[in-house]
Amino acid sequence: MKPRYEALAQRISARFGDSLSPVESICGELTYELDKQDLPGVARALRNEDDFGFEMLMDACGVDYLAYGQSEWQTEEATSSGFSRASIPKNIVPDADEKFDGRRFAVVYHLLSVSRNYRLRLRVFTGPDNPPIVPSVIEIWNAANWYEREVFDMFGILFEGHPDLRRILTDYGFIGHPFRKDFPLIGNVEVRYDLERGRVAYQPVSIEPRTLVPRVIRDDNRYSGQLKDEQ
């Protein structure tokens, strides 16, 4: 990590203490994790206080950690199936009494200090709430307006305090959230123009669920461990 970022990390540690937990980075970037109830206060301090000055929210994105770190390619034989987790339709609208894994959904905020040329990343997990909810930061960074709407549309994460939280990418009446890892790849409905009714009509999707990427196990001299060791 560059000395100037090490100095920034020290100031952040001194100011926020245990409220921010550093996340290990292999590329020298500063990333911190915090509880969602602390997000508004921390975000406001990072924007307003002279030691930080993160006046710009560059991006806010959702993450679904379902099956994170689980390899679907660990096999000793070639098969006709592949990366097929989402090709089987599942319940995309969980029962109201169901709770999520507390570390399944997260929102990641990318901050920029134009005046000091610093970048910083914050990560907030939504907890077990169903639906997942985090506080909105639109009153701190107005750019959060569209970002939070996109995260809501794609991941189903709600932002408490957002003045106009509605879908921004999917069609009117769309059911589900396409970037959840339990959402079927083929979708649930398809759209066509109905000549008799003179309007667009929705109908159940007619595409057959299928695996697009087969597993292929290559076992020849190009993949020999001995050759790899010699390189």
CSV table of C-alpha atoms in Angstrom, one decimal:
chain,number,residue,atom,x,y,z
A,1,MET,CA,0.0,0.0,0.0
A,2,LYS,CA,1.3,3.5,-0.8
A,3,PRO,CA,2.4,5.7,2.1
A,4,ARG,CA,-0.4,8.2,1.5
A,5,TYR,CA,-3.0,5.5,1.7
A,6,GLU,CA,-1.3,4.1,4.9
A,7,ALA,CA,-1.7,7.6,6.4
A,8,LEU,CA,-5.3,7.7,5.3
A,9,ALA,CA,-5.9,4.3,6.9
A,10,GLN,CA,-4.4,5.6,10.2
A,11,ARG,CA,-6.7,8.6,10.2
A,12,ILE,CA,-9.7,6.4,9.5
A,13,SER,CA,-8.8,4.1,12.3
A,14,ALA,CA,-8.3,7.0,14.7
A,15,ARG,CA,-11.6,8.6,13.7
A,16,PHE,CA,-13.9,5.6,13.5
A,17,GLY,CA,-12.2,2.9,15.6
A,18,ASP,CA,-14.1,-0.4,15.6
A,19,SER,CA,-17.0,1.0,13.6
A,20,LEU,CA,-15.0,0.3,10.4
A,21,SER,CA,-13.4,-3.1,9.9
A,22,PRO,CA,-10.6,-3.2,7.3
A,23,VAL,CA,-11.0,-5.8,4.5
A,24,GLU,CA,-7.9,-7.4,3.2
A,25,SER,CA,-6.9,-6.3,-0.3
A,26,ILE,CA,-4.3,-7.8,-2.6
A,27,CYS,CA,-4.0,-4.6,-4.7
A,28,GLY,CA,-3.4,-2.0,-2.1
A,29,GLU,CA,-7.0,-0.6,-2.0
A,30,LEU,CA,-8.7,0.6,1.1
A,31,THR,CA,-11.9,-1.3,1.8
A,32,TYR,CA,-13.9,-1.2,5.1
A,33,GLU,CA,-16.9,-3.1,6.3
A,34,LEU,CA,-19.4,-1.5,8.7
A,35,ASP,CA,-22.8,-2.2,10.2
A,36,LYS,CA,-25.7,-0.8,8.3
A,37,GLN,CA,-26.9,1.3,11.2
A,38,ASP,CA,-23.6,3.1,11.2
A,39,LEU,CA,-23.6,3.9,7.5
A,40,PRO,CA,-25.3,7.3,7.5
A,41,GLY,CA,-23.1,8.8,10.2
A,42,VAL,CA,-19.9,7.3,8.8
A,43,ALA,CA,-20.8,8.4,5.2
A,44,ARG,CA,-21.5,11.9,6.3
A,45,ALA,CA,-18.3,12.2,8.2
A,46,LEU,CA,-16.3,10.9,5.3
A,47,ARG,CA,-17.9,13.5,3.1
A,48,ASN,CA,-17.8,16.5,5.4
A,49,GLU,CA,-14.7,16.3,7.6
A,50,ASP,CA,-11.4,17.9,6.3
A,51,ASP,CA,-9.4,14.7,7.0
A,52,PHE,CA,-11.3,12.8,4.3
A,53,GLY,CA,-13.4,14.9,1.9
A,54,PHE,CA,-15.0,12.1,-0.1
A,55,GLU,CA,-17.4,14.4,-1.8
A,56,MET,CA,-18.3,12.0,-4.7
A,57,LEU,CA,-20.1,8.7,-4.7
A,58,MET,CA,-18.7,7.0,-7.9
A,59,ASP,CA,-20.8,3.9,-7.7
A,60,ALA,CA,-23.0,1.8,-5.4
A,61,CYS,CA,-23.6,-1.8,-6.4
A,62,GLY,CA,-25.3,-4.9,-4.9
A,63,VAL,CA,-23.6,-8.3,-4.3
A,64,ASP,CA,-25.2,-11.7,-3.8
A,65,TYR,CA,-22.8,-14.0,-1.9
A,66,LEU,CA,-25.0,-17.0,-2.3
A,67,ALA,CA,-22.6,-20.0,-2.9
A,68,TYR,CA,-19.7,-17.6,-2.8
A,69,GLY,CA,-16.4,-19.5,-2.9
A,70,GLN,CA,-18.0,-22.8,-3.8
A,71,SER,CA,-16.5,-24.2,-7.0
A,72,GLU,CA,-18.9,-25.9,-9.4
A,73,TRP,CA,-16.1,-27.1,-11.6
A,74,GLN,CA,-14.4,-29.5,-9.1
A,75,THR,CA,-14.8,-32.8,-10.9
A,76,GLU,CA,-12.7,-35.7,-12.2
A,77,GLU,CA,-14.9,-36.5,-15.2
A,78,ALA,CA,-16.3,-34.7,-18.2
A,79,THR,CA,-20.1,-34.4,-17.8
A,80,SER,CA,-23.0,-33.0,-19.8
A,81,SER,CA,-23.7,-30.5,-17.1
A,82,GLY,CA,-21.8,-27.4,-16.2
A,83,PHE,CA,-22.4,-24.0,-14.6
A,84,SER,CA,-26.1,-24.8,-14.0
A,85,ARG,CA,-27.0,-23.5,-10.6
A,86,ALA,CA,-29.4,-20.9,-11.9
A,87,SER,CA,-30.8,-22.9,-14.8
A,88,ILE,CA,-33.3,-24.6,-12.5
A,89,PRO,CA,-36.1,-22.3,-11.5
A,90,LYS,CA,-36.5,-21.7,-7.8
A,91,ASN,CA,-38.7,-19.7,-5.5
A,92,ILE,CA,-37.6,-16.1,-6.4
A,93,VAL,CA,-40.1,-14.5,-4.0
A,94,PRO,CA,-39.2,-16.0,-0.6
A,95,ASP,CA,-41.9,-16.6,1.9
A,96,ALA,CA,-42.5,-13.6,4.2
A,97,ASP,CA,-41.4,-15.6,7.3
A,98,GLU,CA,-38.1,-16.7,5.7
A,99,LYS,CA,-34.9,-15.1,6.8
A,100,PHE,CA,-31.8,-14.7,4.7
A,101,ASP,CA,-28.3,-15.6,5.6
A,102,GLY,CA,-27.0,-12.3,7.3
A,103,ARG,CA,-24.0,-12.1,5.0
A,104,ARG,CA,-25.7,-13.1,1.7
A,105,PHE,CA,-26.6,-9.6,0.4
A,106,ALA,CA,-24.3,-6.6,0.6
A,107,VAL,CA,-24.1,-3.1,-0.9
A,108,VAL,CA,-20.7,-1.8,-1.8
A,109,TYR,CA,-20.0,2.0,-2.1
A,110,HIS,CA,-17.1,3.4,-4.1
A,111,LEU,CA,-16.1,6.8,-2.9
A,112,LEU,CA,-13.8,9.4,-4.5
A,113,SER,CA,-12.1,12.5,-3.0
A,114,VAL,CA,-11.5,14.8,-5.9
A,115,SER,CA,-9.7,17.4,-3.8
A,116,ARG,CA,-7.3,14.8,-2.3
A,117,ASN,CA,-7.3,12.2,-5.0
A,118,TYR,CA,-8.2,9.3,-2.7
A,119,ARG,CA,-10.5,6.4,-3.3
A,120,LEU,CA,-12.3,4.3,-0.7
A,121,ARG,CA,-14.7,1.4,-0.7
A,122,LEU,CA,-17.3,0.6,2.0
A,123,ARG,CA,-19.2,-2.6,2.3
A,124,VAL,CA,-22.5,-3.1,4.2
A,125,PHE,CA,-24.3,-6.4,4.7
A,126,THR,CA,-28.0,-6.3,4.8
A,127,GLY,CA,-28.4,-8.8,7.6
A,128,PRO,CA,-31.2,-11.5,7.8
A,129,ASP,CA,-34.0,-9.1,7.0
A,130,ASN,CA,-36.6,-10.2,4.4
A,131,PRO,CA,-36.7,-8.1,2.3
A,132,PRO,CA,-33.1,-7.0,2.8
A,133,ILE,CA,-32.9,-3.3,3.8
A,134,VAL,CA,-30.1,-0.7,4.3
A,135,PRO,CA,-30.3,3.0,4.9
A,136,SER,CA,-30.3,5.3,1.9
A,137,VAL,CA,-27.4,7.7,1.5
A,138,ILE,CA,-29.2,9.9,-1.0
A,139,GLU,CA,-29.2,12.8,1.4
A,140,ILE,CA,-25.4,12.6,1.6
A,141,TRP,CA,-24.6,11.9,-2.1
A,142,ASN,CA,-27.4,12.7,-4.5
A,143,ALA,CA,-25.8,10.4,-7.1
A,144,ALA,CA,-27.1,7.5,-4.9
A,145,ASN,CA,-30.6,8.1,-6.3
A,146,TRP,CA,-30.1,6.0,-9.5
A,147,TYR,CA,-27.6,3.6,-8.0
A,148,GLU,CA,-29.9,2.6,-5.2
A,149,ARG,CA,-32.8,2.1,-7.7
A,150,GLU,CA,-30.6,-0.1,-9.8
A,151,VAL,CA,-29.6,-2.2,-6.8
A,152,PHE,CA,-33.2,-2.5,-5.7
A,153,ASP,CA,-34.2,-3.6,-9.2
A,154,MET,CA,-31.5,-6.1,-9.7
A,155,PHE,CA,-31.1,-7.5,-6.2
A,156,GLY,CA,-34.3,-6.6,-4.4
A,157,ILE,CA,-32.5,-4.6,-1.7
A,158,LEU,CA,-34.6,-1.8,-0.2
A,159,PHE,CA,-33.1,1.5,0.8
A,160,GLU,CA,-34.9,3.1,3.8
A,161,GLY,CA,-35.4,6.8,3.2
A,162,HIS,CA,-35.1,6.8,-0.6
A,163,PRO,CA,-37.8,9.2,-1.9
A,164,ASP,CA,-38.6,7.3,-5.2
A,165,LEU,CA,-37.5,3.7,-4.9
A,166,ARG,CA,-38.8,2.0,-8.1
A,167,ARG,CA,-37.4,-0.2,-10.8
A,168,ILE,CA,-35.1,1.5,-13.3
A,169,LEU,CA,-34.0,-1.3,-15.7
A,170,THR,CA,-36.7,-4.0,-15.9
A,171,ASP,CA,-40.1,-3.6,-17.4
A,172,TYR,CA,-43.3,-2.6,-15.6
A,173,GLY,CA,-44.8,-5.4,-13.7
A,174,PHE,CA,-41.6,-7.4,-13.7
A,175,ILE,CA,-41.5,-10.0,-10.9
A,176,GLY,CA,-38.2,-11.0,-9.3
A,177,HIS,CA,-34.7,-9.6,-9.3
A,178,PRO,CA,-32.4,-10.8,-12.1
A,179,PHE,CA,-29.1,-10.6,-10.3
A,180,ARG,CA,-30.0,-12.8,-7.5
A,181,LYS,CA,-28.3,-16.1,-7.9
A,182,ASP,CA,-31.5,-18.0,-7.3
A,183,PHE,CA,-33.2,-16.3,-10.3
A,184,PRO,CA,-33.6,-18.7,-13.3
A,185,LEU,CA,-31.4,-17.8,-16.3
A,186,ILE,CA,-34.3,-18.2,-18.7
A,187,GLY,CA,-36.5,-15.8,-16.6
A,188,ASN,CA,-40.1,-16.4,-15.8
A,189,VAL,CA,-42.1,-14.7,-18.5
A,190,GLU,CA,-41.6,-13.6,-22.1
A,191,VAL,CA,-43.1,-10.7,-24.1
A,192,ARG,CA,-44.8,-10.7,-27.5
A,193,TYR,CA,-47.0,-8.3,-29.4
A,194,ASP,CA,-50.6,-9.6,-29.6
A,195,LEU,CA,-52.1,-8.5,-32.9
A,196,GLU,CA,-55.7,-9.4,-31.8
A,197,ARG,CA,-55.4,-7.3,-28.6
A,198,GLY,CA,-53.3,-4.7,-30.2
A,199,ARG,CA,-50.8,-4.5,-27.3
A,200,VAL,CA,-47.9,-6.2,-25.7
A,201,ALA,CA,-48.8,-9.5,-23.9
A,202,TYR,CA,-46.9,-11.5,-21.3
A,203,GLN,CA,-46.9,-15.2,-21.2
A,204,PRO,CA,-45.0,-18.0,-19.4
A,205,VAL,CA,-41.5,-18.4,-20.8
A,206,SER,CA,-41.2,-21.1,-23.4
A,207,ILE,CA,-37.5,-21.7,-23.4
A,208,GLU,CA,-36.4,-25.0,-21.9
A,209,PRO,CA,-34.0,-24.8,-18.9
A,210,ARG,CA,-30.6,-25.9,-20.1
A,211,THR,CA,-26.9,-25.7,-19.3
A,212,LEU,CA,-25.0,-23.4,-21.6
A,213,VAL,CA,-21.5,-24.2,-20.5
A,214,PRO,CA,-20.6,-28.0,-20.3
A,215,ARG,CA,-17.9,-29.2,-18.0
A,216,VAL,CA,-14.8,-30.3,-20.0
A,217,ILE,CA,-11.9,-32.0,-18.3
A,218,ARG,CA,-8.7,-31.7,-20.1
A,219,ASP,CA,-6.0,-34.2,-19.0
A,220,ASP,CA,-3.0,-34.2,-21.4
A,221,ASN,CA,0.6,-33.1,-21.3
A,222,ARG,CA,-0.4,-29.4,-21.5
A,223,TYR,CA,-1.8,-29.6,-18.0
A,224,SER,CA,0.8,-31.7,-16.4
A,225,GLY,CA,1.8,-30.6,-13.0
A,226,GLN,CA,5.4,-31.4,-13.8
A,227,LEU,CA,5.4,-29.0,-16.7
A,228,LYS,CA,3.8,-26.3,-14.6
A,229,ASP,CA,6.6,-26.7,-12.0
A,230,GLU,CA,9.3,-26.3,-14.7
A,231,GLN,CA,7.9,-23.0,-16.0
